[in-house]
CSV table of C-alpha atoms and ligand atoms in Angstrom, one decimal:
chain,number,residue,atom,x,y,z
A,1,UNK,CA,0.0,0.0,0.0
A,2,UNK,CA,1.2,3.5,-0.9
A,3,UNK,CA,0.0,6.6,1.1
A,4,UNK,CA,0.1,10.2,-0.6
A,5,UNK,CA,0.2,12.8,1.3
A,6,UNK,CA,-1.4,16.0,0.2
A,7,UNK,CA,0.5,18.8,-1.1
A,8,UNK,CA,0.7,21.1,1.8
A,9,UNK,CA,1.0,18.3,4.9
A,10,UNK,CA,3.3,18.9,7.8
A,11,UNK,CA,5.8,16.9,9.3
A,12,UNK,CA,3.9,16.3,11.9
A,13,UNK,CA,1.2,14.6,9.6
A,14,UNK,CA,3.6,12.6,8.1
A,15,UNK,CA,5.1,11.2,11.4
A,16,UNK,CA,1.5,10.8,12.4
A,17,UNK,CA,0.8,8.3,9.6
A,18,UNK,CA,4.5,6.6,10.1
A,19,UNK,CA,4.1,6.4,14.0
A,20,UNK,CA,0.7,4.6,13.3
A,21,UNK,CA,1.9,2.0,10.9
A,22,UNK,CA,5.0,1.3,12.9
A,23,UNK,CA,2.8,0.2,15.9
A,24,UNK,CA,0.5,-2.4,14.3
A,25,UNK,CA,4.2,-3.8,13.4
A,26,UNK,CA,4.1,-2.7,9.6
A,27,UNK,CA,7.3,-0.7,8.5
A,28,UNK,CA,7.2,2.8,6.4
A,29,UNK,CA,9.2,4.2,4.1
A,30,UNK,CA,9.1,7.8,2.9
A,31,UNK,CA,10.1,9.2,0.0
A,32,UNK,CA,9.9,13.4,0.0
A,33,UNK,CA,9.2,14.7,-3.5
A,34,UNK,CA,9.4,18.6,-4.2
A,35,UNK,CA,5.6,18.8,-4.2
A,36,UNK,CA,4.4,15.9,-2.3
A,37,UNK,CA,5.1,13.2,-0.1
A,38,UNK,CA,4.3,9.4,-0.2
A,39,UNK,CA,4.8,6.7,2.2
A,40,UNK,CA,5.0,3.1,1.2
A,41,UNK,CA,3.9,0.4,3.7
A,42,UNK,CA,5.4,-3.3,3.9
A,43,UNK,CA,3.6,-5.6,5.5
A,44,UNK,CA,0.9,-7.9,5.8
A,45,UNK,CA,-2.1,-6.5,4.5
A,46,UNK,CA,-4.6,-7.8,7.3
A,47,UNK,CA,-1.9,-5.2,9.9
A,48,UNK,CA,-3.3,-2.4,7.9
A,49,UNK,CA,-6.7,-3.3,7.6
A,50,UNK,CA,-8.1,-1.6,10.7
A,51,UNK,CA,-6.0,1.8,10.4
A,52,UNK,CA,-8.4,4.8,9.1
A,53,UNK,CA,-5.8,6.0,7.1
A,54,UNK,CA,-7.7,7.7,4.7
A,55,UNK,CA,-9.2,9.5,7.6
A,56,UNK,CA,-5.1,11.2,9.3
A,57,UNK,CA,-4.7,14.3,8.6
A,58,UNK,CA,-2.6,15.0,5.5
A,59,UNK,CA,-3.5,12.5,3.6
A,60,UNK,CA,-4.6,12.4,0.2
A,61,UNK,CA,-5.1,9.1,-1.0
A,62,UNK,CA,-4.4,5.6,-0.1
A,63,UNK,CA,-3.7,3.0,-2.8
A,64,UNK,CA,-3.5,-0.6,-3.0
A,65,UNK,CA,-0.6,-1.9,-5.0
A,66,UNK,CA,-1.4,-5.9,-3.9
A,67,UNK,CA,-4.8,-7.6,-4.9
A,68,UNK,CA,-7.3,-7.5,-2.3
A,69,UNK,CA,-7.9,-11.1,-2.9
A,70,UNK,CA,-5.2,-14.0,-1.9
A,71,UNK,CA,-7.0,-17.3,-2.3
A,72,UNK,CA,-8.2,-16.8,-5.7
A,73,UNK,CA,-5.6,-15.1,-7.0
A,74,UNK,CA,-3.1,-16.3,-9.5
A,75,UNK,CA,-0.1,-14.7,-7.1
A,76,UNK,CA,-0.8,-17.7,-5.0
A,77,UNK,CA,-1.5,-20.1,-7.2
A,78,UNK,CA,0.3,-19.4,-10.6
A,79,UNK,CA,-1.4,-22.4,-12.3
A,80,UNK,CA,-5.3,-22.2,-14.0
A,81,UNK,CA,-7.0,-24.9,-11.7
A,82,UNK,CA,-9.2,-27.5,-12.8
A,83,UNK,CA,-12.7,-28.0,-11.4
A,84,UNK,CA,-14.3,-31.1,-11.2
A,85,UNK,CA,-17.7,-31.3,-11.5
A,86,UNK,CA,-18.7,-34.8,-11.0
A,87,UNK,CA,-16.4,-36.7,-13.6
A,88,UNK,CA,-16.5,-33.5,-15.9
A,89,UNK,CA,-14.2,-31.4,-15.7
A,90,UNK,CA,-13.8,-27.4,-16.3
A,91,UNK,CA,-10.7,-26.1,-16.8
A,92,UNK,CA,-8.2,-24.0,-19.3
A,93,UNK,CA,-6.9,-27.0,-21.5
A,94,UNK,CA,-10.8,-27.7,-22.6
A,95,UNK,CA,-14.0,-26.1,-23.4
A,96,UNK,CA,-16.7,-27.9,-21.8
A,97,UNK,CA,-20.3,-27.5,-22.8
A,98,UNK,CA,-23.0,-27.5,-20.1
A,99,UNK,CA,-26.6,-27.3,-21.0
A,100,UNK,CA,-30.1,-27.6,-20.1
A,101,UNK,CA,-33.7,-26.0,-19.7
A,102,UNK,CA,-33.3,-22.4,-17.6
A,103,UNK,CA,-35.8,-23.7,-15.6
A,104,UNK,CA,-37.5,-26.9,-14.9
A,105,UNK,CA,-41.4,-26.9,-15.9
A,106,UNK,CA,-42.2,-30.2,-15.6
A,107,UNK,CA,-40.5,-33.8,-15.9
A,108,UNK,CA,-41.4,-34.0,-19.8
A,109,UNK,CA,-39.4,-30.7,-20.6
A,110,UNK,CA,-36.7,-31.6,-18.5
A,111,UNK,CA,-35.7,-34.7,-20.0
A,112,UNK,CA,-36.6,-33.2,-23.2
A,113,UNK,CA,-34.4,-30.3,-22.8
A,114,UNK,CA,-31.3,-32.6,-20.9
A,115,UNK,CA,-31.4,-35.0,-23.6
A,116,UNK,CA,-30.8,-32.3,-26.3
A,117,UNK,CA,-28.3,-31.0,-24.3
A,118,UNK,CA,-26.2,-34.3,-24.4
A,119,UNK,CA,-27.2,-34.6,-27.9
A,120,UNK,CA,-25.2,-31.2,-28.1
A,121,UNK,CA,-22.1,-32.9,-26.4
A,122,UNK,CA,-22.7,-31.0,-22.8
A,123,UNK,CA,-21.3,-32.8,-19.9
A,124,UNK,CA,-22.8,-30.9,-17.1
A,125,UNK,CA,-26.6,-29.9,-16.9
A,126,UNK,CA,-28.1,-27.2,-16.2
A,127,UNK,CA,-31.7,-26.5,-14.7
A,128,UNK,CA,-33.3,-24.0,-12.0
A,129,UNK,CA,-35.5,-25.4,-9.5
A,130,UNK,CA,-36.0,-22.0,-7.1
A,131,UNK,CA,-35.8,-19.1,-9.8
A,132,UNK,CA,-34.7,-15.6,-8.4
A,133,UNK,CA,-37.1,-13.7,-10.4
A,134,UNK,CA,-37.7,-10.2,-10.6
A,135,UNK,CA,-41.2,-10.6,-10.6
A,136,UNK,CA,-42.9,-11.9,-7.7
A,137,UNK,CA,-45.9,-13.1,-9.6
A,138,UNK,CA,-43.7,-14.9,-12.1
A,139,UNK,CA,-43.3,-18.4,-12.2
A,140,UNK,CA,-40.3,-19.1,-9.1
A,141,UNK,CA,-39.4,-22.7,-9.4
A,142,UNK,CA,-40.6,-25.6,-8.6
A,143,UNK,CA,-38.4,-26.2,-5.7
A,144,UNK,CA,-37.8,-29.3,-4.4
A,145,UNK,CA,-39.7,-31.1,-6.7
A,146,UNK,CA,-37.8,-29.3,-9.4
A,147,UNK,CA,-34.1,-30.8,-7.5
A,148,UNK,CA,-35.9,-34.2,-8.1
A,149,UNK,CA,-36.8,-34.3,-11.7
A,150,UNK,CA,-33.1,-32.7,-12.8
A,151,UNK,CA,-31.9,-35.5,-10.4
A,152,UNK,CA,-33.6,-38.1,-11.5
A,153,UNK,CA,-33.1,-37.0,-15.5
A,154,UNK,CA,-29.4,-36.5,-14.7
A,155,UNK,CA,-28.9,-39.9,-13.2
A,156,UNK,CA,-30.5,-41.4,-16.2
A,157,UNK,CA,-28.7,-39.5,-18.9
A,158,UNK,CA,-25.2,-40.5,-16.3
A,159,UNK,CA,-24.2,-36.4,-16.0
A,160,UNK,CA,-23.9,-34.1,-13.3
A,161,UNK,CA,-26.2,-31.1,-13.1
A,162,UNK,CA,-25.3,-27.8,-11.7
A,163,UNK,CA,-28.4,-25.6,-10.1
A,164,UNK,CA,-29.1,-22.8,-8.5
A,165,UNK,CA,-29.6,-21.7,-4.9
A,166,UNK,CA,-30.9,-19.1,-4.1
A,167,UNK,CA,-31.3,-19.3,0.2
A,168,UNK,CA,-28.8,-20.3,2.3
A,169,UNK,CA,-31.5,-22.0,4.2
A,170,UNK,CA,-32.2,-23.8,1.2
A,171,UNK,CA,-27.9,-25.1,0.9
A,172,UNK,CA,-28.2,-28.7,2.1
A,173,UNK,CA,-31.9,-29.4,0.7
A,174,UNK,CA,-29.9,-28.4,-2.7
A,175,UNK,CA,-26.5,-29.8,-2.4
A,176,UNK,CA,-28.0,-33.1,-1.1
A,177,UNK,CA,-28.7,-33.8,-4.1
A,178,UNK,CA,-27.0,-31.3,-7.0
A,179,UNK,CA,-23.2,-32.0,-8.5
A,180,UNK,CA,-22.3,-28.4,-8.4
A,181,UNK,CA,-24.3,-25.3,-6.7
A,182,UNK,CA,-24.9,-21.9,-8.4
A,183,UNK,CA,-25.0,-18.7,-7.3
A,184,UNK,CA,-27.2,-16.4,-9.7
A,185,UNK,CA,-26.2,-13.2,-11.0
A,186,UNK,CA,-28.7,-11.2,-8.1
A,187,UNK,CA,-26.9,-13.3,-5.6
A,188,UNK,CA,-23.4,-12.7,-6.3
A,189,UNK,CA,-23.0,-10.3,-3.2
A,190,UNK,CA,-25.2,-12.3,-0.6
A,191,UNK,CA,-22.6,-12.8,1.7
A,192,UNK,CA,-24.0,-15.3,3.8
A,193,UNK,CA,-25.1,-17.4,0.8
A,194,UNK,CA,-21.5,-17.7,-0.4
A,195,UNK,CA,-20.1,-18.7,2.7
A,196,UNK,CA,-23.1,-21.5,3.2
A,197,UNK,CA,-22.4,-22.4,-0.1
A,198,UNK,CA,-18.9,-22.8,0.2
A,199,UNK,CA,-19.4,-25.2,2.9
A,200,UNK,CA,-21.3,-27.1,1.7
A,201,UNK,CA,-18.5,-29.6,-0.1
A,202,UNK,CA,-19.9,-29.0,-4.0
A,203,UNK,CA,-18.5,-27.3,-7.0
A,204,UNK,CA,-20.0,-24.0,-7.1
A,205,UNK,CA,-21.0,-21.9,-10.4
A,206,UNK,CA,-20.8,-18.2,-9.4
A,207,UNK,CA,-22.5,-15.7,-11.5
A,208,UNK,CA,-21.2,-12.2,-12.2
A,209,UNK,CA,-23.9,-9.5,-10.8
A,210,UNK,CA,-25.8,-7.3,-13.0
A,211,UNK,CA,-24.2,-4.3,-12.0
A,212,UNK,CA,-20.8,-6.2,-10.6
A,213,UNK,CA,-17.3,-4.9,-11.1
A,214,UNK,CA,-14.6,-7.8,-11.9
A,215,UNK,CA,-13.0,-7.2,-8.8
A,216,UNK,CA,-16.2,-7.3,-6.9
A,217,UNK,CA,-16.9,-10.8,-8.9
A,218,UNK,CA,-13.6,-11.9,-7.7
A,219,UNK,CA,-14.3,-11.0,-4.3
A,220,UNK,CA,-17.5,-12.7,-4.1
A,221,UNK,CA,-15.3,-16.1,-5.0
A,222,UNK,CA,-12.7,-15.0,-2.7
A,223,UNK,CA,-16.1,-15.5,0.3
A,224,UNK,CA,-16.4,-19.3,-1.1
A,225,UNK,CA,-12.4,-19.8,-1.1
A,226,UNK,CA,-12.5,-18.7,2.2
A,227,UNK,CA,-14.5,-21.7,3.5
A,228,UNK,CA,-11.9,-23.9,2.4
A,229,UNK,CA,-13.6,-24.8,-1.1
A,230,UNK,CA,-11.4,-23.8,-3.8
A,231,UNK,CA,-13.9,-25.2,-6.1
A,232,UNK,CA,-14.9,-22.5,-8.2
A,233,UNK,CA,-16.0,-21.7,-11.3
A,234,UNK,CA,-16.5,-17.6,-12.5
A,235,UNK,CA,-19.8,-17.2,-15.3
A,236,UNK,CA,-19.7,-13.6,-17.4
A,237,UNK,CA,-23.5,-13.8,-18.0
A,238,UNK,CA,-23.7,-10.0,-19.2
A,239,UNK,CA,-23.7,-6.7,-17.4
A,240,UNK,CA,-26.3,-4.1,-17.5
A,241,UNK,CA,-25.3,-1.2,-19.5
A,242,UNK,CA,-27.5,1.8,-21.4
A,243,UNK,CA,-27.8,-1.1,-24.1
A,244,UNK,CA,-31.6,-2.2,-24.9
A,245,UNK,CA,-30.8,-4.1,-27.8
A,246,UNK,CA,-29.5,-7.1,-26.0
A,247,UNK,CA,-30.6,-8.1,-22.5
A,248,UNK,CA,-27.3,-7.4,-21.1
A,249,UNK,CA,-24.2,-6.6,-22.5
A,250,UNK,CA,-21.8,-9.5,-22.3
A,251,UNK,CA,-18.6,-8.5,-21.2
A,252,UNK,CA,-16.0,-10.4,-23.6
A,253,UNK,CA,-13.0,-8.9,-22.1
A,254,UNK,CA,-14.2,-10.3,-18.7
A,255,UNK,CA,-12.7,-13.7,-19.9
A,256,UNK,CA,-8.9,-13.0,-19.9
A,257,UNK,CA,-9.4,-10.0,-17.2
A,258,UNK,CA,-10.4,-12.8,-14.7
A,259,UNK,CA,-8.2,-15.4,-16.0
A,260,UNK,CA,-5.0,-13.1,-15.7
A,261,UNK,CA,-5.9,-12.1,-11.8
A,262,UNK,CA,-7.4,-15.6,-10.3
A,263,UNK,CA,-6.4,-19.3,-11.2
A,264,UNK,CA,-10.5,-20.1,-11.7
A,265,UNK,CA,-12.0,-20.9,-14.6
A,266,UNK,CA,-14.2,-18.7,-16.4
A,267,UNK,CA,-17.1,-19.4,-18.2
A,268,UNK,CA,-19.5,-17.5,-20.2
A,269,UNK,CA,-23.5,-17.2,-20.4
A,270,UNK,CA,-24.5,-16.5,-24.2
A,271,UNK,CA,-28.1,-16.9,-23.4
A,272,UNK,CA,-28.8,-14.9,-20.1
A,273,UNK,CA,-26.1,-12.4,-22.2
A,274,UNK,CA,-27.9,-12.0,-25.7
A,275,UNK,CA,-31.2,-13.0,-24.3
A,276,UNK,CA,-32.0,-13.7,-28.1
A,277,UNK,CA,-31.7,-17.1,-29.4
A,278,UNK,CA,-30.1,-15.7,-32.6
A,279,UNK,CA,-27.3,-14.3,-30.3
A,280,UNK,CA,-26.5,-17.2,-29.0
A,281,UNK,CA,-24.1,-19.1,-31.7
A,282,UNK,CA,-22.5,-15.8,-32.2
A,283,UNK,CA,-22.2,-15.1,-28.9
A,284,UNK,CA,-20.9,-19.2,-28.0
A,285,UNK,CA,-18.1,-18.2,-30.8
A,286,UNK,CA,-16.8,-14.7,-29.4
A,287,UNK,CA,-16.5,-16.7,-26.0
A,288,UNK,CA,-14.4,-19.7,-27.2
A,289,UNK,CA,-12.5,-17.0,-29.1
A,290,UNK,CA,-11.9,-14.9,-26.8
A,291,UNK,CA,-10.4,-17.7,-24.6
A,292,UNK,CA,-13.9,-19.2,-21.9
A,293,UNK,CA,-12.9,-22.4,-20.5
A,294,UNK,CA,-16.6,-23.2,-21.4
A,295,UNK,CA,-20.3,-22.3,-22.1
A,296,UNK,CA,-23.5,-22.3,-20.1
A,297,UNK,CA,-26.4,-22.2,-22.6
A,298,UNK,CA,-30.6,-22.5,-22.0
A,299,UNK,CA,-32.2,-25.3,-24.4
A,300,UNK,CA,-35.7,-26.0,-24.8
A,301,UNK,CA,-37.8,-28.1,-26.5
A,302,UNK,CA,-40.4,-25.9,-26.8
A,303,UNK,CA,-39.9,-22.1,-26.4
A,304,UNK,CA,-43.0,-21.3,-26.7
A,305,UNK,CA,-44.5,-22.5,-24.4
A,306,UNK,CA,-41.3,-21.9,-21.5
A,307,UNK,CA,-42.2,-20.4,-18.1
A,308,UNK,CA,-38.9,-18.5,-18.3
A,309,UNK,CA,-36.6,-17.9,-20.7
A,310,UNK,CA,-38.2,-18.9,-23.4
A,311,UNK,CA,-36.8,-16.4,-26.4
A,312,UNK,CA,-33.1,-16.8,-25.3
A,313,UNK,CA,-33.7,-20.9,-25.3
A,314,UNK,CA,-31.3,-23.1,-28.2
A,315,UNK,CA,-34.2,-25.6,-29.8
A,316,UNK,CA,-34.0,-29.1,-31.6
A,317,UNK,CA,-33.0,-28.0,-34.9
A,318,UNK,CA,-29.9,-25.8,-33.0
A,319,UNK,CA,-28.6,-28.6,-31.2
A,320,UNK,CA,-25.9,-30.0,-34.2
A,321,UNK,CA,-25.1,-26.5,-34.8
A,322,UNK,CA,-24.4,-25.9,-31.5
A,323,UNK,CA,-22.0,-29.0,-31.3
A,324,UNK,CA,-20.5,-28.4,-34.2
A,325,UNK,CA,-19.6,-24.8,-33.1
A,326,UNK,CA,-18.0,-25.7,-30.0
A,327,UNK,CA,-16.1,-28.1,-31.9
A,328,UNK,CA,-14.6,-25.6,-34.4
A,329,UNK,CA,-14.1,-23.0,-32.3
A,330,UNK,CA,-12.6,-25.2,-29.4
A,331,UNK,CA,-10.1,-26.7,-32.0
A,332,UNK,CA,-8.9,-23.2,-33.6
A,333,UNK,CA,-8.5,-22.1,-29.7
A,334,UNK,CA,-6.2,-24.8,-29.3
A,335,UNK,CA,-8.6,-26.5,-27.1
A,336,UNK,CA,-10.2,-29.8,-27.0
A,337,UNK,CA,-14.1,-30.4,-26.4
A,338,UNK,CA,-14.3,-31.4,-22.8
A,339,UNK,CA,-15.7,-34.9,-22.5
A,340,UNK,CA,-16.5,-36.9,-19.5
A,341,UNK,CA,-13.3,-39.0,-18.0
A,342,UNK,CA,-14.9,-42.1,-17.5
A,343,UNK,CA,-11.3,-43.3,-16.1
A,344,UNK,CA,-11.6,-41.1,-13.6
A,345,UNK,CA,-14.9,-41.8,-11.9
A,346,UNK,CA,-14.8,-42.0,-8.3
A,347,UNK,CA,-18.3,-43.3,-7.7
A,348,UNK,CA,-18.5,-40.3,-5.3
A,349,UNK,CA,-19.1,-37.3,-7.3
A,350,UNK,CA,-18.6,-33.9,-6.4
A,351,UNK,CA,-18.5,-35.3,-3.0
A,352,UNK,CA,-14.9,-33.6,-1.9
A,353,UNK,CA,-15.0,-29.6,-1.9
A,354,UNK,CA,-10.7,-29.9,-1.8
A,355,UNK,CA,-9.2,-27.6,-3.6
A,356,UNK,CA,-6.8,-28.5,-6.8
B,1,LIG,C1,-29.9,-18.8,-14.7
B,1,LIG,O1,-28.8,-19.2,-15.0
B,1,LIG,O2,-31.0,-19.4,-14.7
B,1,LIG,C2,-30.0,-17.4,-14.2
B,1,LIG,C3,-31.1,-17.0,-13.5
B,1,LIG,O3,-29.0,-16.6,-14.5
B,1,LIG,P1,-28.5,-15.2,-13.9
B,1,LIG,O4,-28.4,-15.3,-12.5
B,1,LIG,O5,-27.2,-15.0,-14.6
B,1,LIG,O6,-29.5,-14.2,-14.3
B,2,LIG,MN1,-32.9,-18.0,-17.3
């Protein structure tokens, strides 16, 4: 951390700041310019944490030069980890493909929509059982009887599913039975979910808010990491600009952002991004370009008649082209199509929340 003094500060102030971050054990070093002076501090962050410095008299600004977050970040961990979601796996030597209906209607749709998924090569599902919607008269899930048709329809196809929850009360009921846990996009800053979440031993899939910063994103990862589970996954689903054309703006540049600051994979959203089922090949392309360890996409077998989601949702006739994309794209990104290890199976999926 660096401390700037304003232009006119005293001795006195400076000694003031020194004196401070010499009793919490830190050392200080100042360096007197003609117009200003700064102060560099050495030591462990958490020593400074508690000092007001902003607040001594004198000062002008107070910078971080270290990254706020230490278990995510790539400081600590130079290489990209890999996250195991049951015996798939998302990391940065593949792209992987997960896929499925936004939310589950009824058992019909769901296996509809999971089988066109696998038909599409995903290896993880998707599917929403409790829905955060913005609506409160709009269709919100079908909760636990939801978890138990994507269960059931996962088992059967032999994938793991990934699914949102949305209420830490709600954790265990949900990680019971689900191979990885998400966090939506209107979560991302519930503090007490993440930490829940984090303990409960899954994967977790943690959405980038609406209106999130990347370093806010990071932070809300940091939370999970901080319960011991490393097992983390980051999803640029769009952010909310002055755009109306799109239903968020995805954030492309997100991708290698993230991936230069934390050793998580990052994934990207075209559907939740675009919102438009014509965006979301186009969009499935920029973020395999642009260098997503995979792709979360909405399928449906009927659209028209979805209780959410429905415009932004891939259909039958999509499914090859979807496949085939990911393939292509994968291959001129150096990548392979992520596939599930069947050498690897443990018998115990997603069961161990250790980090890689
Ligand atoms: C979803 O994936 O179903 C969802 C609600 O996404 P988001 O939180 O990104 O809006
Ligand atoms: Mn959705």
């Amino acid at each position: 951390m660096v401390v700037v003094m304003r232009g006119g500060a005293s001795e006195t102030d400076v000694d003031k700041v020194v004196h401070a971050i010499t009793e919490v054990g830190g050392d200080a070093f100042v360096s007197r310019g003609k117009h200003q002076t700064i102060i560099g501090l050495v030591g462990d962050l958490t020593q400074f944490a508690e000092l007001p410095l902003h607040a001594f008299p004198g000062v002008e600004d107070v910078i971080r030069v270290s990254r706020p977050y230490k278990l995510v970040s790539n400081d600590a961990h130079p290489r990209p980890s890999t996250v195991w979601v049951g015996d798939a796996a998302i990391g940065r030597d593949t792209v992987t493909l997960i896929a499925g209906p936004c939310a589950v209607e009824s058992e019909e749709q769901t296996q509809a929509a999971c089988r066109m998924a696998k038909e599409a090569g995903a290896t993880i599902l998707r599917g929403g059982a409790y829905k955060p919607r913005t609506s409160p008269y709009a269709f919100q899930g079908l909760g636990e009887t939801g978890l138990d048709i994507l269960h059931t329809t996962a088992r059967e196809l032999g994938l793991p599913f990934v699914t949102e929850v949305v209420t830490p009360a709600d954790v265990e009921t949900v990680a019971a039975k689900a191979d990885m846990l998400q966090v939506g996009a209107r979560n991302m800053q519930n503090f007490q979910l993440l930490k829940e979440v984090g303990m409960a031993g899954r994967p977790v899939l943690l959405k980038r808010g609406l209106t999130a910063t990347i370093d806010e994103w990071i932070m809300a990862a940091e939370y999970i990491a901080q319960t011991g589970n490393l097992q983390v996954v980051l999803c640029e689903r769009g952010i909310r600009t002055y755009e109306p054309m799109t239903r968020n703006t995805l954030d492309v540049s997100a991708v290698p952002v993230a991936q230069s600051l934390t050793h998580l994979p990052v994934v990207i959203d075209p559907s939740h991004s675009g919102g438009k089922r014509e965006l979301v090949l186009p969009l499935t392309r920029a973020a395999i370009a642009v260098g997503a360890d995979g792709i979360i996409v909405d399928v449906h077998p009927r659209p028209e008649a979805a209780l959410v989601d429905g415009p932004q949702a891939l259909v039958k006739e999509d499914i090859v082209l979807l496949r085939e994309t990911v393939a292509r794209f994968a291959e001129a990104a150096g990548r392979s199509v992520a596939r599930v290890d069947q050498e690897r199976s443990t018998g115990a999926w997603g069961r161990s929340a250790a980090g890689v």
